[in-house]
Short mmCIF file of C-alpha atoms in Angstrom, two decimals:
data_model
loop_
_atom_site.label_atom_id
_atom_site.label_comp_id
_atom_site.label_asym_id
_atom_site.label_seq_id
_atom_site.Cartn_x
_atom_site.Cartn_y
_atom_site.Cartn_z
CA MET A 150 0.04 -0.01 0.02
CA SER A 151 1.35 3.47 -0.89
CA ALA A 152 2.23 5.99 1.80
CA PRO A 153 -0.57 8.42 0.80
CA ALA A 154 -3.10 5.57 1.17
CA VAL A 155 -1.65 4.64 4.60
CA GLU A 156 -1.93 8.25 5.67
CA ALA A 157 -5.51 8.44 4.51
CA LEU A 158 -6.47 5.34 6.48
CA ASP A 159 -4.75 6.76 9.52
CA GLU A 160 -6.90 9.93 9.10
CA LEU A 161 -10.01 7.79 8.90
CA VAL A 162 -9.11 5.81 12.05
CA ARG A 163 -8.49 9.14 13.90
CA ALA A 164 -11.94 10.53 13.03
CA PRO A 165 -14.05 8.64 15.64
CA SER A 166 -11.66 9.86 18.39
CA VAL A 167 -12.21 13.53 17.58
CA GLU A 168 -13.73 15.26 20.63
CA ASP A 169 -16.18 17.47 18.74
CA PRO A 170 -19.25 15.79 17.08
CA LEU A 171 -18.85 14.93 13.47
CA ALA A 172 -21.17 14.94 10.45
CA TRP A 173 -20.88 11.82 8.29
CA SER A 174 -22.30 12.03 4.81
CA PHE A 175 -23.01 8.74 2.91
CA ILE A 176 -23.74 9.24 -0.80
CA GLY A 177 -24.18 6.71 -3.61
CA ASP A 178 -26.49 4.28 -5.29
CA SER A 179 -29.07 1.79 -4.27
CA VAL A 180 -26.61 -0.23 -2.08
CA THR A 181 -25.97 2.83 0.02
CA ALA A 182 -29.67 3.65 -0.04
CA ALA A 183 -30.30 0.04 1.33
CA SER A 184 -33.83 -0.06 0.11
CA TRP A 185 -36.09 -2.98 -1.11
CA HIS A 186 -33.60 -5.88 -0.86
CA THR A 187 -33.12 -5.33 2.84
CA TRP A 188 -36.86 -5.94 3.60
CA GLY A 189 -36.81 -3.16 6.15
CA ALA A 190 -33.58 -4.11 7.87
CA ARG A 191 -30.90 -1.57 8.59
CA GLY A 192 -28.49 -0.74 5.78
CA TYR A 193 -24.68 -0.42 6.34
CA SER A 194 -24.69 3.33 7.03
CA GLU A 195 -27.44 2.83 9.65
CA LEU A 196 -25.48 0.05 11.24
CA PHE A 197 -22.40 2.30 11.18
CA HIS A 198 -24.48 5.00 12.95
CA GLU A 199 -25.49 2.63 15.57
CA ARG A 200 -21.91 1.63 16.27
CA LEU A 201 -21.03 5.28 16.65
CA ARG A 202 -23.74 5.58 19.31
CA GLU A 203 -22.46 2.34 20.99
CA ALA A 204 -19.04 3.92 21.06
CA GLY A 205 -20.33 6.96 22.85
CA ARG A 206 -20.46 9.32 19.83
CA THR A 207 -24.12 10.14 20.43
CA ARG A 208 -23.85 13.68 19.01
CA ASP A 209 -22.43 12.61 15.64
CA ALA A 210 -24.82 12.93 12.67
CA VAL A 211 -25.11 10.39 9.88
CA ILE A 212 -26.85 11.59 6.75
CA THR A 213 -27.52 9.11 4.05
CA THR A 214 -28.61 10.47 0.69
CA ALA A 215 -28.42 7.87 -1.99
CA VAL A 216 -30.58 7.00 -5.00
CA SER A 217 -31.11 3.76 -6.87
CA GLY A 218 -29.53 3.85 -10.31
CA TRP A 219 -27.19 6.62 -9.59
CA ARG A 220 -23.70 6.77 -11.14
CA VAL A 221 -20.70 8.92 -10.24
CA ASP A 222 -22.01 11.65 -12.71
CA ASP A 223 -25.27 11.85 -10.82
CA LEU A 224 -23.26 12.54 -7.62
CA HIS A 225 -21.62 15.38 -9.39
CA THR A 226 -24.89 16.82 -10.58
CA GLU A 227 -26.59 16.60 -7.15
CA LEU A 228 -23.61 17.09 -4.94
CA ALA A 229 -24.77 20.40 -3.43
CA GLN A 230 -28.09 18.85 -2.33
CA VAL A 231 -26.96 15.42 -1.26
CA CYS A 232 -23.79 16.31 0.52
CA LEU A 233 -22.33 19.82 0.53
CA ARG A 234 -25.28 21.57 2.24
CA TYR A 235 -24.65 19.41 5.35
CA ARG A 236 -21.03 20.64 5.67
CA PRO A 237 -19.85 17.15 6.44
CA ASP A 238 -16.63 16.24 8.20
CA VAL A 239 -16.46 12.79 6.54
CA VAL A 240 -17.86 11.77 3.23
CA VAL A 241 -18.32 8.13 2.38
CA ILE A 242 -18.93 7.37 -1.30
CA GLY A 243 -20.58 4.17 -2.60
CA THR A 244 -20.81 3.94 -6.41
CA GLY A 245 -19.63 1.73 -9.30
CA LEU A 246 -22.20 -0.83 -9.86
CA ASN A 247 -24.39 1.22 -12.16
CA ASP A 248 -21.36 2.84 -13.73
CA THR A 249 -20.51 -0.51 -15.19
CA ARG A 250 -23.24 0.21 -17.84
CA GLY A 251 -20.45 2.22 -19.50
CA ARG A 252 -18.60 -1.09 -20.00
CA THR A 253 -14.92 -0.91 -20.90
CA THR A 254 -15.14 2.34 -22.74
CA GLY A 255 -16.62 3.93 -19.77
CA VAL A 256 -13.86 3.18 -17.36
CA GLU A 257 -11.65 6.13 -18.30
CA PRO A 258 -14.40 8.80 -17.99
CA PHE A 259 -15.59 7.13 -14.75
CA THR A 260 -12.01 7.42 -13.40
CA ALA A 261 -11.81 11.10 -14.32
CA SER A 262 -15.20 11.88 -12.94
CA TYR A 263 -14.51 10.19 -9.68
CA ARG A 264 -11.24 11.91 -9.30
CA ASN A 265 -12.91 15.31 -9.86
CA LEU A 266 -15.75 14.44 -7.34
CA ILE A 267 -13.16 13.97 -4.59
CA THR A 268 -11.48 17.32 -5.53
CA ARG A 269 -14.95 19.11 -5.32
CA ILE A 270 -15.76 17.60 -2.00
CA ARG A 271 -12.36 18.49 -0.43
CA GLU A 272 -12.37 22.01 -1.77
CA ALA A 273 -15.89 22.71 -0.58
CA THR A 274 -15.82 21.11 2.78
CA GLY A 275 -12.27 20.04 3.81
CA ALA A 276 -13.87 16.68 4.67
CA THR A 277 -12.18 13.30 4.98
CA VAL A 278 -13.26 11.43 1.87
CA VAL A 279 -13.67 7.67 1.95
CA LEU A 280 -13.97 5.58 -1.19
CA GLN A 281 -15.52 2.18 -1.28
CA THR A 282 -15.39 -0.52 -3.86
CA PRO A 283 -18.74 -2.26 -4.47
CA ASN A 284 -19.67 -5.64 -3.11
CA ASP A 285 -19.17 -8.67 -5.37
CA THR A 286 -22.13 -10.13 -7.13
CA LEU A 287 -23.71 -13.44 -8.13
CA PRO A 288 -23.38 -14.87 -11.66
CA THR A 289 -27.09 -13.98 -12.02
CA GLY A 290 -26.38 -10.24 -11.66
CA PRO A 291 -26.91 -7.92 -14.61
CA ASP A 292 -24.57 -8.85 -17.47
CA HIS A 293 -22.85 -5.46 -17.59
CA VAL A 294 -22.06 -5.75 -13.76
CA VAL A 295 -20.79 -9.34 -14.01
CA ALA A 296 -18.70 -8.60 -17.06
CA HIS A 297 -17.16 -5.24 -16.10
CA LEU A 298 -17.22 -4.79 -12.33
CA PRO A 299 -13.52 -5.81 -11.88
CA GLU A 300 -12.44 -3.00 -14.27
CA TYR A 301 -14.39 -0.42 -12.23
CA VAL A 302 -13.12 -1.86 -8.95
CA ALA A 303 -9.54 -1.36 -10.30
CA ALA A 304 -10.39 2.20 -11.33
CA ILE A 305 -11.61 3.02 -7.82
CA ARG A 306 -8.49 1.57 -6.29
CA GLU A 307 -6.42 3.65 -8.76
CA VAL A 308 -8.22 6.84 -7.83
CA ALA A 309 -7.78 6.19 -4.11
CA ALA A 310 -3.99 5.66 -4.63
CA GLU A 311 -3.50 8.62 -6.91
CA THR A 312 -5.44 11.08 -4.63
CA GLY A 313 -4.25 9.69 -1.24
CA THR A 314 -7.86 8.89 -0.26
CA ALA A 315 -8.90 6.28 2.24
CA LEU A 316 -10.24 3.10 0.56
CA VAL A 317 -12.55 0.50 2.04
CA ASP A 318 -12.23 -2.43 -0.28
CA HIS A 319 -15.52 -4.37 0.14
CA TYR A 320 -14.93 -6.21 -3.20
CA ALA A 321 -11.64 -7.72 -1.92
CA VAL A 322 -13.36 -8.91 1.27
CA TRP A 323 -16.21 -10.52 -0.58
CA GLN A 324 -13.84 -12.07 -3.07
CA ALA A 325 -11.82 -13.59 -0.25
CA THR A 326 -14.97 -14.98 1.46
CA PRO A 327 -16.21 -18.49 0.49
CA ALA A 328 -19.11 -18.31 -2.02
CA ASN A 329 -21.37 -20.34 0.29
CA SER A 330 -21.27 -17.35 2.69
CA THR A 331 -21.55 -14.46 0.15
CA TYR A 332 -24.50 -16.25 -1.56
CA HIS A 333 -26.42 -15.57 1.66
CA TRP A 334 -25.36 -11.90 1.62
CA LEU A 335 -27.22 -11.02 -1.56
CA GLY A 336 -30.99 -10.54 -1.98
CA HIS A 337 -30.57 -10.10 -5.71
CA GLY A 338 -27.82 -10.64 -8.24
CA CYS A 339 -25.95 -7.54 -7.08
CA HIS A 340 -27.96 -6.10 -4.16
CA PRO A 341 -26.94 -6.94 -0.58
CA ASN A 342 -29.70 -8.13 1.73
CA ALA A 343 -29.64 -7.63 5.56
CA TYR A 344 -26.75 -10.03 6.00
CA GLY A 345 -24.78 -8.35 3.19
CA HIS A 346 -25.23 -4.98 4.75
CA ARG A 347 -23.91 -6.32 8.08
CA ALA A 348 -20.91 -7.52 6.26
CA LEU A 349 -20.44 -4.15 4.62
CA ALA A 350 -20.83 -2.40 7.92
CA ARG A 351 -18.27 -4.67 9.54
CA THR A 352 -15.62 -3.87 6.85
CA LEU A 353 -16.30 -0.15 7.17
CA GLN A 354 -16.10 -0.32 10.92
CA GLN A 355 -12.89 -2.24 10.81
CA ALA A 356 -11.38 0.42 8.59
CA CYS A 357 -12.35 3.07 11.09
CA GLY A 358 -11.11 1.14 14.06
CA LEU A 359 -14.61 0.76 15.39
CA TRP A 360 -15.38 -2.89 14.94
CA ASP A 361 -16.19 -4.84 18.14
CA PRO A 362 -17.73 -8.33 17.78
CA ALA A 363 -18.82 -8.19 21.42
CA CYS A 364 -21.01 -5.10 21.07
CA ARG A 365 -24.74 -5.49 20.35
CA SER A 366 -24.55 -4.58 16.66
CA GLY A 367 -21.37 -6.63 16.31
CA ARG A 368 -23.25 -9.65 17.52
CA LEU A 369 -25.80 -9.62 14.62
CA LEU A 370 -25.60 -12.81 12.56
CA ILE A 371 -23.44 -12.69 9.35
CA PRO A 372 -23.68 -16.24 7.80
#
């Protein structure tokens, strides 16, 4: 891991120890929105918020503003409304699945747009920015996702390394997990269910130094 990436992760780990309350902005697509396929269960950003409360950060605000179908360009278009107006201290981005509709030719513009999004957020807010790779999918997922997701994951990793931005690599975790487990994490070809969101929350909490398997939210079942 490059030095800038290590420094970015260090900054992320320090965030929950800041004395003043923080505003956390989660922006992205249907996975971040956590609708429909969770059947009313908490999504990963909600589970993250619960962990903050368990850790005593009861004055922190967690704002999740995500829309099904959104790509990185939609985040650009709506950035003022979904993120900047909250003056966040930390911005967690979840995109990439829908961007695969661009297929191989879309990777380069996706990379440039993602890089510019980070610049806009930093310049407008000074926030710590956190990138996330998407979750892995089933073979029954949409053709464009199954065929091109690895290319977009590689692009997100590249942007994180180039910009010195913290990266939470969900895709790597799911790839390293036996398929007979991740099969139970998906309510659809590419949409996490309640178990999948618990897995996403666990990885994010681990990146922030907040994961505790003994706490109430940490004891939730993940097959």
